[in-house]
Amino acid sequence: MSDIGANAPRFVFRFDRWAPALLLGIALLVYVGIAIWTRQTQYLTLENLISILGRSIALGITAVGQTFVILVASIDLSVASLISAVSVLTSVIMNGNPAMMVPAIAAGLALGLVVGLINGLLITRLEVNPLIATLGMSLIIQGCLSAFVSNFAGQVPVEFQFFAYGAVGGLPFSLLFLLALAVAAWFVLRFTRFGSNIYSVGGNADAARLAGIKTSRVVVSAHIVCSLCAAVAGLYLASRLRSGAPWIGSDGVYDLESIAVVVIGGTILAGGRGGIWGTMAGVMIFSLIDSIFNLAGVDAFAKQVLRGIIIVAAVAFYTVRSKRLVA
Amino acid sequence: MTDTSLPQARHKRQLPQINPVYFVLAALIVAIILQNPAFVEPTGYMNFLKRAAPLAILAAGQLYVIVSGGFDLSVGSLITLVVVGSSMLLNNDPNATWWVIAVMFGIGAGVGLINGLVVCYLKVPSLIATLGMMITLNGAAFMWSGGAPRGYLTDGFRFFGRYNFTDLPLIRIFPVAIIVLVVLGFALYWLMHRTNLGRMIHAIGDNPRTANLAGVPVNRVRITAFVISSLSAVAAGILLGGFAGVSTDVGSGYELQAITAAVLGGAQLLGGRGSVPATIAGALTLTAIFTLLNFLGLPQPVRQVVQGLILIAAVAVAMYRRKHTGR
């Protein structure tokens, strides 16, 4: 084994690792190409690029959490309704009063914590398939939510709107926040014991257990991280809309889109392989695709058709090379 | 010693062999009758069966994909496409019924084929592949109808979903939808439990690698499963078109209900186990729950919560049973 390593070239091109960057490059090229072709070069500025990214902050925050869950070979379909629930809860608690900001944020995060904990326990203790457990959870949250509110609820004070509209040093605060969150997630996955546990549990849960890792604890923690991220995305959306909307999560299709983004970013659904930067590339690819459609003036319905095809094509871009059988 | 212990062991094992979904269904029907004595009248239960027929057919088709180890999320939007597309193609011409139905089954076969090919040859996980198909088909339905579906379905087309034979002795009414359900249900039962195709589907879902080594043409069988699921969605769409109106969201949510029904019927997600009659019973159970909630006057949000709870509970109970009976 070691002598093979010695004879191998120092730089080995690993397709899996570079595929998200490659896809992102392609998306950028298409964007620039279309902008030049349709003579809309005014959109080729850095400010415009930042504003394109600004549109997918909520998706990005959710996708960071979803990455953790998918890495442990689980999945979370409850993020969309959790986002709605948290955005309504916080804006109702704040109700325009800046003094209630801290309790409201705490309540939102606590809700996320509880939902993640329940998801994780259902999956590890009752051994419910994660797809079903989180789908059921999603129905329960959405049902409870729509039993109480059916329209915009509460109001967000101006101070809290800083989260969505504020700027630090010329850059939107929300973008910096997403970047910081991604760096933190990368750090956790790359350098901490929890991070390496996540990869081992996702890669092979039985082997991880035999190696002495408390696998169910890792899975529960990953779900808590995911739900907390979704809760933060809910806070962001409350701040952006200046009020809580009970349909905001399901309207944004954050559950399926965040999964699609993670998978396009090269994290495999079977778990154990992938990472945060791929996910971030996936988020950028998604927002670039939207901008490309806008530039090219594709109509709304054709846009949807193309979007479905692009998701499958982007995932096929990785998977077509794999030799293993998929389900 | 052995000849006495053998029958005993068998006797012990026979107890948990009756699928619990039948008991649940029976209990629910008793509850419905207590709530609404009119349910014992033929009109009561015939209408119930008629309403449950599309979901039952859809779930039985979905079961093929589930047992083979995948998911088919595209069926809901395929139903929408069938209803919207037929109203466009029929163009209020009663003579067009038969070729429109043929075209719809053709589209269904095509959709299933594409799903299967993408999963088998591009190696895209079925969750993502059919999710992409779902988005694409929804967009296609919108594109085809220009956003607002025109026209209506002719009576010839609605015959299957809406028509009742009346003035029959003893039962008075007999909806055509029930004949369709019985015929298709039996065909799907026979195909799954009495043919080699069914055995191969089970084998693939249990362990694709072993099945492959044992000589099962894995890709061909898997594609067949997707085609069957799509064709059953077309049949369900034609039935639904009979009693629901033409709109762009007739099919939304049906994919999850179909998976729920299969899971209630004891199907194992990720493959290898499942029964068509139990799945149909699962679909009836789900419809019975909704009917009961309607009778109790509970609003839509409660329905959602209850669906979420039973979904989780059904899988949790199944896992518990599997662990404790060792099967």
Coordinates of N, CA, C and O in Angstrom, one line a residue, chain B residues 21-168:
Chain B
V21 N -52.6 -4.2 9.6 CA -53.4 -3.1 9.0 C -54.9 -3.5 8.8 O -55.8 -2.7 8.9
Y22 N -55.1 -4.9 8.7 CA -56.5 -5.3 8.5 C -57.3 -5.0 9.8 O -58.5 -4.6 9.7
F23 N -56.7 -5.2 11.0 CA -57.4 -5.0 12.2 C -57.7 -3.5 12.4 O -58.7 -3.1 12.7
V24 N -56.7 -2.7 12.0 CA -56.8 -1.2 12.1 C -58.0 -0.8 11.2 O -58.8 0.0 11.6
L25 N -58.0 -1.3 10.0 CA -59.0 -1.0 9.0 C -60.4 -1.3 9.6 O -61.3 -0.5 9.5
A26 N -60.5 -2.6 10.1 CA -61.8 -3.0 10.7 C -62.2 -2.1 11.8 O -63.4 -1.7 11.8
A27 N -61.3 -1.8 12.7 CA -61.6 -0.9 13.8 C -62.1 0.4 13.3 O -63.1 1.0 13.8
L28 N -61.4 1.0 12.3 CA -61.8 2.3 11.8 C -63.2 2.2 11.2 O -64.0 3.2 11.3
I29 N -63.5 1.1 10.5 CA -64.8 1.1 9.8 C -65.9 1.0 10.9 O -66.9 1.6 10.8
V30 N -65.6 0.2 11.9 CA -66.6 0.2 13.0 C -66.8 1.6 13.6 O -67.9 2.0 13.8
A31 N -65.7 2.3 13.8 CA -65.8 3.7 14.3 C -66.6 4.5 13.4 O -67.5 5.3 13.9
I32 N -66.4 4.4 12.1 CA -67.2 5.2 11.1 C -68.6 4.9 11.2 O -69.5 5.8 11.2
I33 N -68.9 3.6 11.3 CA -70.3 3.2 11.4 C -71.0 3.7 12.6 O -72.1 4.2 12.6
L34 N -70.3 3.7 13.8 CA -70.8 4.3 15.0 C -71.1 5.8 14.8 O -72.1 6.3 15.4
Q35 N -70.2 6.4 14.1 CA -70.4 7.9 13.9 C -71.5 8.2 13.0 O -72.2 9.1 13.2
N36 N -71.6 7.3 12.0 CA -72.5 7.6 10.9 C -73.2 6.4 10.4 O -72.7 5.7 9.5
P37 N -74.3 6.0 11.0 CA -74.9 4.7 10.7 C -75.3 4.6 9.2 O -75.4 3.4 8.7
A38 N -75.4 5.7 8.5 CA -75.7 5.6 7.0 C -74.6 4.9 6.3 O -74.8 4.5 5.1
F39 N -73.5 4.7 6.9 CA -72.3 4.1 6.2 C -72.6 2.6 5.8 O -72.1 2.1 4.9
V40 N -73.5 1.9 6.6 CA -73.8 0.5 6.3 C -74.7 0.4 5.1 O -74.7 -0.6 4.5
E41 N -75.3 1.5 4.7 CA -76.1 1.5 3.5 C -75.1 1.3 2.3 O -74.0 1.9 2.4
P42 N -75.6 0.7 1.2 CA -74.7 0.5 0.0 C -74.1 1.9 -0.4 O -72.9 2.0 -0.8
T43 N -74.9 2.9 -0.5 CA -74.4 4.2 -1.0 C -73.3 4.7 -0.1 O -72.3 5.2 -0.6
G44 N -73.3 4.4 1.2 CA -72.3 4.8 2.1 C -71.0 4.1 1.7 O -70.0 4.8 1.4
Y45 N -70.9 2.8 1.8 CA -69.6 2.2 1.6 C -69.2 2.1 0.2 O -68.0 2.1 -0.1
M46 N -70.2 2.1 -0.8 CA -69.8 2.1 -2.2 C -69.1 3.5 -2.5 O -68.1 3.5 -3.2
N47 N -69.6 4.6 -2.0 CA -69.0 5.9 -2.2 C -67.6 5.9 -1.6 O -66.7 6.5 -2.1
F48 N -67.5 5.3 -0.4 CA -66.2 5.3 0.3 C -65.2 4.5 -0.6 O -64.1 5.0 -0.8
L49 N -65.6 3.4 -1.1 CA -64.6 2.6 -1.9 C -64.3 3.3 -3.2 O -63.1 3.3 -3.6
K50 N -65.3 4.0 -3.7 CA -65.1 4.8 -4.9 C -64.0 5.9 -4.7 O -63.1 6.1 -5.5
R51 N -64.2 6.6 -3.6 CA -63.2 7.6 -3.3 C -61.8 7.1 -3.0 O -60.9 7.8 -3.3
A52 N -61.8 5.9 -2.4 CA -60.5 5.3 -2.1 C -59.8 4.7 -3.3 O -58.6 4.5 -3.2
A53 N -60.5 4.4 -4.3 CA -60.0 3.6 -5.5 C -58.7 4.2 -6.1 O -57.7 3.5 -6.2
P54 N -58.7 5.6 -6.4 CA -57.5 6.1 -7.0 C -56.2 5.9 -6.1 O -55.2 5.4 -6.6
L55 N -56.4 6.2 -4.8 CA -55.3 6.1 -3.9 C -54.8 4.6 -3.8 O -53.6 4.3 -3.8
A56 N -55.8 3.7 -3.8 CA -55.4 2.3 -3.6 C -54.6 1.8 -4.9 O -53.6 1.1 -4.7
I57 N -55.1 2.2 -6.1 CA -54.4 1.8 -7.3 C -53.0 2.4 -7.3 O -52.0 1.8 -7.6
L58 N -52.9 3.7 -7.0 CA -51.7 4.4 -7.0 C -50.7 3.8 -6.0 O -49.5 3.6 -6.3
A59 N -51.2 3.4 -4.8 CA -50.3 2.9 -3.8 C -49.8 1.5 -4.2 O -48.7 1.1 -3.9
A60 N -50.7 0.7 -4.8 CA -50.3 -0.6 -5.2 C -49.2 -0.5 -6.3 O -48.3 -1.3 -6.3
G61 N -49.3 0.5 -7.1 CA -48.2 0.7 -8.1 C -46.9 1.2 -7.5 O -45.9 0.7 -7.8
Q62 N -47.1 2.1 -6.6 CA -45.9 2.6 -5.8 C -45.2 1.5 -5.1 O -44.0 1.5 -5.0
L63 N -46.0 0.5 -4.6 CA -45.4 -0.6 -3.9 C -44.3 -1.3 -4.7 O -43.3 -1.7 -4.2
Y64 N -44.5 -1.4 -6.0 CA -43.5 -2.0 -6.9 C -42.2 -1.4 -6.8 O -41.2 -2.0 -6.7
V65 N -42.2 0.0 -6.8 CA -41.0 0.7 -6.7 C -40.4 0.6 -5.3 O -39.2 0.4 -5.1
I66 N -41.3 0.7 -4.3 CA -40.8 0.6 -2.9 C -40.1 -0.8 -2.6 O -39.0 -0.9 -2.1
V67 N -40.8 -1.8 -3.1 CA -40.3 -3.2 -2.8 C -38.9 -3.4 -3.6 O -38.0 -4.0 -3.1
S68 N -38.8 -2.7 -4.7 CA -37.5 -2.9 -5.5 C -36.5 -2.0 -4.9 O -35.3 -2.0 -5.3
G69 N -36.8 -1.2 -3.8 CA -35.8 -0.5 -3.1 C -35.7 1.0 -3.4 O -34.8 1.7 -3.0
G70 N -36.7 1.5 -4.1 CA -36.7 3.0 -4.4 C -37.9 3.7 -4.0 O -38.7 3.3 -3.1
F71 N -38.0 4.9 -4.5 CA -39.2 5.8 -4.2 C -39.6 6.3 -5.6 O -38.8 6.5 -6.5
D72 N -40.9 6.6 -5.7 CA -41.4 7.3 -6.9 C -42.2 8.5 -6.4 O -43.4 8.4 -6.1
L73 N -41.5 9.6 -6.4 CA -42.2 10.9 -6.0 C -42.9 11.6 -7.2 O -43.6 12.6 -7.0
S74 N -42.8 11.0 -8.4 CA -43.3 11.7 -9.6 C -44.8 11.4 -9.8 O -45.4 12.0 -10.7
V75 N -45.4 10.4 -9.1 CA -46.7 10.0 -9.4 C -47.7 11.1 -9.2 O -48.7 11.2 -10.0
G76 N -47.6 11.9 -8.2 CA -48.6 13.0 -7.9 C -48.7 13.9 -9.1 O -49.8 14.3 -9.6
S77 N -47.5 14.4 -9.6 CA -47.5 15.4 -10.7 C -47.9 14.7 -12.0 O -48.5 15.3 -12.9
L78 N -47.7 13.3 -12.1 CA -48.1 12.6 -13.2 C -49.7 12.6 -13.3 O -50.3 12.8 -14.4
I79 N -50.3 12.4 -12.1 CA -51.8 12.5 -12.0 C -52.2 13.9 -12.6 O -53.1 13.9 -13.4
T80 N -51.6 14.9 -12.1 CA -52.0 16.3 -12.5 C -51.8 16.4 -14.0 O -52.7 16.9 -14.7
L81 N -50.7 15.9 -14.5 CA -50.5 16.0 -16.0 C -51.5 15.2 -16.8 O -52.0 15.7 -17.8
V82 N -51.9 14.0 -16.2 CA -53.0 13.2 -16.9 C -54.3 14.0 -17.0 O -54.9 14.1 -18.0
V83 N -54.7 14.6 -15.8 CA -56.0 15.2 -15.8 C -55.9 16.5 -16.7 O -56.8 16.7 -17.5
V84 N -54.9 17.3 -16.5 CA -54.8 18.5 -17.3 C -54.6 18.2 -18.8 O -55.3 18.7 -19.6
G85 N -53.7 17.3 -19.1 CA -53.5 16.9 -20.4 C -54.7 16.3 -21.1 O -55.0 16.7 -22.3
S86 N -55.4 15.5 -20.4 CA -56.6 14.9 -21.1 C -57.6 16.0 -21.4 O -58.3 16.0 -22.4
S87 N -57.8 16.9 -20.5 CA -58.8 18.0 -20.8 C -58.4 18.8 -22.0 O -59.2 19.3 -22.7
M88 N -57.0 19.0 -22.1 CA -56.6 19.7 -23.3 C -56.8 18.9 -24.6 O -57.3 19.4 -25.6
L89 N -56.4 17.6 -24.5 CA -56.5 16.8 -25.7 C -57.9 16.5 -26.1 O -58.2 16.5 -27.3
L90 N -58.8 16.3 -25.1 CA -60.2 15.9 -25.4 C -60.8 17.1 -26.2 O -61.6 16.8 -27.1
N91 N -60.5 18.3 -25.7 CA -61.0 19.4 -26.4 C -62.6 19.4 -26.6 O -63.1 19.7 -27.7
N92 N -63.2 18.8 -25.6 CA -64.7 18.7 -25.6 C -65.2 17.8 -26.7 O -66.4 17.9 -27.1
D93 N -64.4 16.9 -27.2 CA -64.8 16.0 -28.3 C -65.1 14.6 -27.7 O -64.1 13.9 -27.3
P94 N -66.3 14.2 -27.6 CA -66.6 12.9 -26.9 C -66.0 11.7 -27.6 O -65.7 10.6 -27.0
N95 N -65.7 11.8 -28.9 CA -65.2 10.6 -29.7 C -63.7 10.4 -29.4 O -63.2 9.4 -29.7
A96 N -63.1 11.4 -28.7 CA -61.7 11.3 -28.5 C -61.3 10.4 -27.4 O -60.1 10.1 -27.2
T97 N -62.2 10.1 -26.5 CA -61.9 9.4 -25.2 C -60.9 8.3 -25.3 O -59.9 8.3 -24.6
W98 N -61.1 7.4 -26.3 CA -60.2 6.2 -26.2 C -58.8 6.5 -26.6 O -57.9 6.0 -26.0
W99 N -58.6 7.3 -27.7 CA -57.2 7.5 -28.0 C -56.6 8.4 -27.0 O -55.4 8.3 -26.8
V100 N -57.3 9.3 -26.3 CA -56.7 10.2 -25.3 C -56.2 9.3 -24.2 O -55.1 9.4 -23.7
I101 N -57.1 8.3 -23.8 CA -56.6 7.4 -22.7 C -55.4 6.6 -23.1 O -54.4 6.5 -22.4
A102 N -55.4 6.2 -24.4 CA -54.2 5.5 -24.9 C -53.0 6.4 -24.8 O -51.9 6.0 -24.4
V103 N -53.1 7.6 -25.3 CA -52.0 8.6 -25.2 C -51.5 8.8 -23.8 O -50.3 8.8 -23.5
M104 N -52.5 8.9 -22.9 CA -52.1 9.1 -21.5 C -51.3 7.9 -20.9 O -50.3 8.1 -20.3
F105 N -51.7 6.7 -21.3 CA -50.9 5.5 -20.8 C -49.6 5.5 -21.5 O -48.6 5.1 -20.9
G106 N -49.5 6.0 -22.8 CA -48.2 6.1 -23.4 C -47.3 7.1 -22.7 O -46.1 6.8 -22.5
I107 N -47.9 8.2 -22.3 CA -47.1 9.2 -21.6 C -46.6 8.6 -20.3 O -45.4 8.7 -19.9
G108 N -47.5 7.9 -19.6 CA -47.1 7.2 -18.3 C -46.0 6.2 -18.5 O -45.0 6.2 -17.7
A109 N -46.1 5.4 -19.6 CA -45.0 4.4 -19.8 C -43.7 5.2 -20.1 O -42.7 4.7 -19.6
G110 N -43.8 6.3 -20.8 CA -42.6 7.0 -21.1 C -42.0 7.6 -19.8 O -40.7 7.5 -19.6
V111 N -42.8 8.2 -19.0 CA -42.3 8.7 -17.7 C -41.6 7.7 -16.9 O -40.5 7.8 -16.4
G112 N -42.3 6.5 -16.7 CA -41.7 5.4 -16.0 C -40.4 4.9 -16.5 O -39.4 4.7 -15.8
L113 N -40.4 4.9 -17.9 CA -39.2 4.4 -18.6 C -38.0 5.4 -18.3 O -36.9 5.0 -17.9
I114 N -38.3 6.7 -18.4 CA -37.2 7.7 -18.1 C -36.8 7.6 -16.7 O -35.6 7.5 -16.4
N115 N -37.7 7.5 -15.7 CA -37.4 7.3 -14.3 C -36.4 6.2 -14.2 O -35.4 6.3 -13.5
G116 N -36.8 5.0 -14.7 CA -36.0 3.8 -14.6 C -34.7 3.9 -15.2 O -33.7 3.5 -14.6
L117 N -34.6 4.5 -16.4 CA -33.3 4.6 -17.1 C -32.4 5.5 -16.4 O -31.2 5.3 -16.2
V118 N -33.0 6.7 -15.8 CA -32.1 7.6 -15.1 C -31.6 6.9 -13.9 O -30.4 7.1 -13.5
V119 N -32.4 6.2 -13.2 CA -31.9 5.5 -11.9 C -30.9 4.4 -12.3 O -29.9 4.3 -11.6
C120 N -31.2 3.6 -13.3 CA -30.3 2.5 -13.6 C -29.1 2.8 -14.3 O -28.0 2.3 -14.0
Y121 N -29.1 3.7 -15.3 CA -27.9 4.0 -16.1 C -27.2 5.2 -15.7 O -26.0 5.3 -15.9
L122 N -27.9 6.3 -15.3 CA -27.2 7.4 -14.8 C -26.9 7.3 -13.3 O -26.2 8.2 -12.7
K123 N -27.4 6.2 -12.7 CA -27.1 6.0 -11.2 C -27.5 7.1 -10.3 O -27.0 7.3 -9.3
V124 N -28.6 7.8 -10.7 CA -29.1 8.9 -9.8 C -30.0 8.2 -8.8 O -30.9 7.4 -9.2
P125 N -29.9 8.5 -7.5 CA -30.8 7.9 -6.5 C -32.2 8.2 -6.9 O -32.5 9.3 -7.3
S126 N -33.1 7.2 -6.7 CA -34.5 7.4 -7.2 C -35.2 8.6 -6.5 O -36.0 9.2 -7.1
L127 N -34.8 8.9 -5.3 CA -35.4 10.1 -4.6 C -35.2 11.3 -5.4 O -36.1 12.1 -5.7
I128 N -33.9 11.5 -5.9 CA -33.6 12.7 -6.6 C -34.2 12.6 -8.1 O -34.8 13.6 -8.6
A129 N -34.0 11.4 -8.7 CA -34.5 11.3 -10.1 C -36.0 11.6 -10.2 O -36.4 12.3 -11.0
T130 N -36.8 11.0 -9.2 CA -38.2 11.2 -9.4 C -38.6 12.5 -8.8 O -39.6 13.1 -9.3
L131 N -37.8 13.1 -7.9 CA -38.1 14.5 -7.5 C -37.9 15.4 -8.7 O -38.8 16.3 -8.9
G132 N -36.8 15.2 -9.5 CA -36.6 16.1 -10.7 C -37.8 15.9 -11.6 O -38.3 16.8 -12.2
M133 N -38.2 14.6 -11.8 CA -39.4 14.3 -12.7 C -40.6 15.0 -12.2 O -41.4 15.5 -13.0
M134 N -40.8 15.0 -10.9 CA -42.0 15.7 -10.3 C -42.0 17.1 -10.6 O -43.0 17.7 -11.1
I135 N -40.9 17.8 -10.5 CA -40.8 19.2 -10.8 C -41.0 19.5 -12.3 O -41.8 20.3 -12.7
T136 N -40.4 18.6 -13.1 CA -40.5 18.7 -14.5 C -42.0 18.5 -15.0 O -42.5 19.3 -15.8
L137 N -42.6 17.5 -14.5 CA -44.0 17.2 -14.9 C -45.0 18.3 -14.5 O -45.9 18.7 -15.2
N138 N -44.7 18.8 -13.2 CA -45.6 19.9 -12.8 C -45.5 21.1 -13.7 O -46.5 21.7 -14.2
G139 N -44.2 21.4 -14.1 CA -44.0 22.5 -15.0 C -44.6 22.2 -16.4 O -45.2 23.1 -17.0
A140 N -44.5 20.9 -16.8 CA -45.1 20.5 -18.1 C -46.6 20.7 -18.1 O -47.2 21.2 -19.1
A141 N -47.2 20.3 -17.0 CA -48.7 20.5 -16.9 C -49.1 21.9 -17.0 O -50.1 22.3 -17.6
F142 N -48.3 22.8 -16.3 CA -48.6 24.2 -16.4 C -48.4 24.7 -17.8 O -49.2 25.5 -18.3
M143 N -47.3 24.3 -18.4 CA -47.0 24.8 -19.8 C -48.1 24.4 -20.7 O -48.5 25.2 -21.6
W144 N -48.5 23.1 -20.6 CA -49.5 22.6 -21.5 C -50.8 23.4 -21.5 O -51.4 23.7 -22.5
S145 N -51.2 23.7 -20.2 CA -52.4 24.4 -20.0 C -52.3 25.9 -20.0 O -53.3 26.6 -19.9
G146 N -51.1 26.4 -20.1 CA -50.8 27.8 -20.1 C -51.2 28.4 -18.7 O -51.5 29.6 -18.6
G147 N -51.1 27.6 -17.7 CA -51.3 28.1 -16.3 C -52.7 27.9 -15.9 O -53.0 27.7 -14.7
A148 N -53.7 28.1 -16.7 CA -55.1 28.0 -16.4 C -55.7 26.9 -17.3 O -56.0 27.2 -18.4
P149 N -56.0 25.7 -16.7 CA -56.5 24.7 -17.6 C -57.9 25.0 -18.1 O -58.7 25.5 -17.4
R150 N -58.0 24.8 -19.4 CA -59.3 25.1 -20.1 C -60.1 23.8 -20.3 O -59.5 22.7 -20.1
G151 N -61.3 24.0 -20.6 CA -62.1 22.8 -21.0 C -62.5 21.9 -19.9 O -62.1 22.2 -18.7
Y152 N -63.2 20.9 -20.2 CA -63.6 20.0 -19.1 C -63.4 18.6 -19.7 O -63.2 18.4 -20.9
L153 N -63.6 17.6 -18.8 CA -63.4 16.2 -19.3 C -64.8 15.7 -19.8 O -65.8 16.0 -19.2
T154 N -64.8 15.1 -20.9 CA -66.1 14.6 -21.5 C -66.6 13.5 -20.6 O -65.9 12.8 -19.8
D155 N -67.9 13.3 -20.8 CA -68.6 12.2 -19.9 C -68.0 10.9 -20.2 O -67.9 10.0 -19.3
G156 N -67.6 10.6 -21.4 CA -67.0 9.3 -21.8 C -65.8 9.1 -21.0 O -65.5 8.0 -20.5
F157 N -65.0 10.2 -20.8 CA -63.7 10.0 -20.1 C -64.0 9.9 -18.6 O -63.3 9.2 -17.9
R158 N -65.0 10.6 -18.1 CA -65.3 10.5 -16.7 C -66.1 9.3 -16.3 O -66.3 9.1 -15.1
F159 N -66.4 8.5 -17.3 CA -67.2 7.2 -17.0 C -66.5 6.4 -15.9 O -67.2 6.0 -15.0
F160 N -65.2 6.2 -16.0 CA -64.5 5.3 -15.1 C -64.6 5.8 -13.6 O -64.7 5.1 -12.7
G161 N -64.4 7.1 -13.5 CA -64.4 7.7 -12.1 C -65.7 8.0 -11.6 O -65.9 7.9 -10.4
R162 N -66.7 8.4 -12.4 CA -67.9 8.9 -11.9 C -69.1 8.0 -12.0 O -70.0 8.1 -11.2
Y163 N -69.1 7.2 -13.0 CA -70.4 6.5 -13.3 C -70.7 5.5 -12.3 O -69.8 4.8 -11.8
N164 N -72.0 5.4 -11.9 CA -72.5 4.3 -11.0 C -73.5 3.5 -11.8 O -74.4 4.1 -12.4
F165 N -73.4 2.2 -11.7 CA -74.6 1.4 -12.1 C -75.6 1.5 -11.1 O -75.4 1.2 -9.9
T166 N -76.8 1.9 -11.4 CA -77.8 2.1 -10.4 C -78.9 1.1 -10.6 O -78.9 0.3 -11.6
D167 N -79.9 1.1 -9.7 CA -81.0 0.2 -9.8 C -80.6 -1.3 -9.8 O -81.3 -2.1 -10.5
L168 N -79.5 -1.6 -9.2 CA -79.2 -3.0 -9.1 C -79.9 -3.6 -7.9 O -80.2 -2.9 -6.9

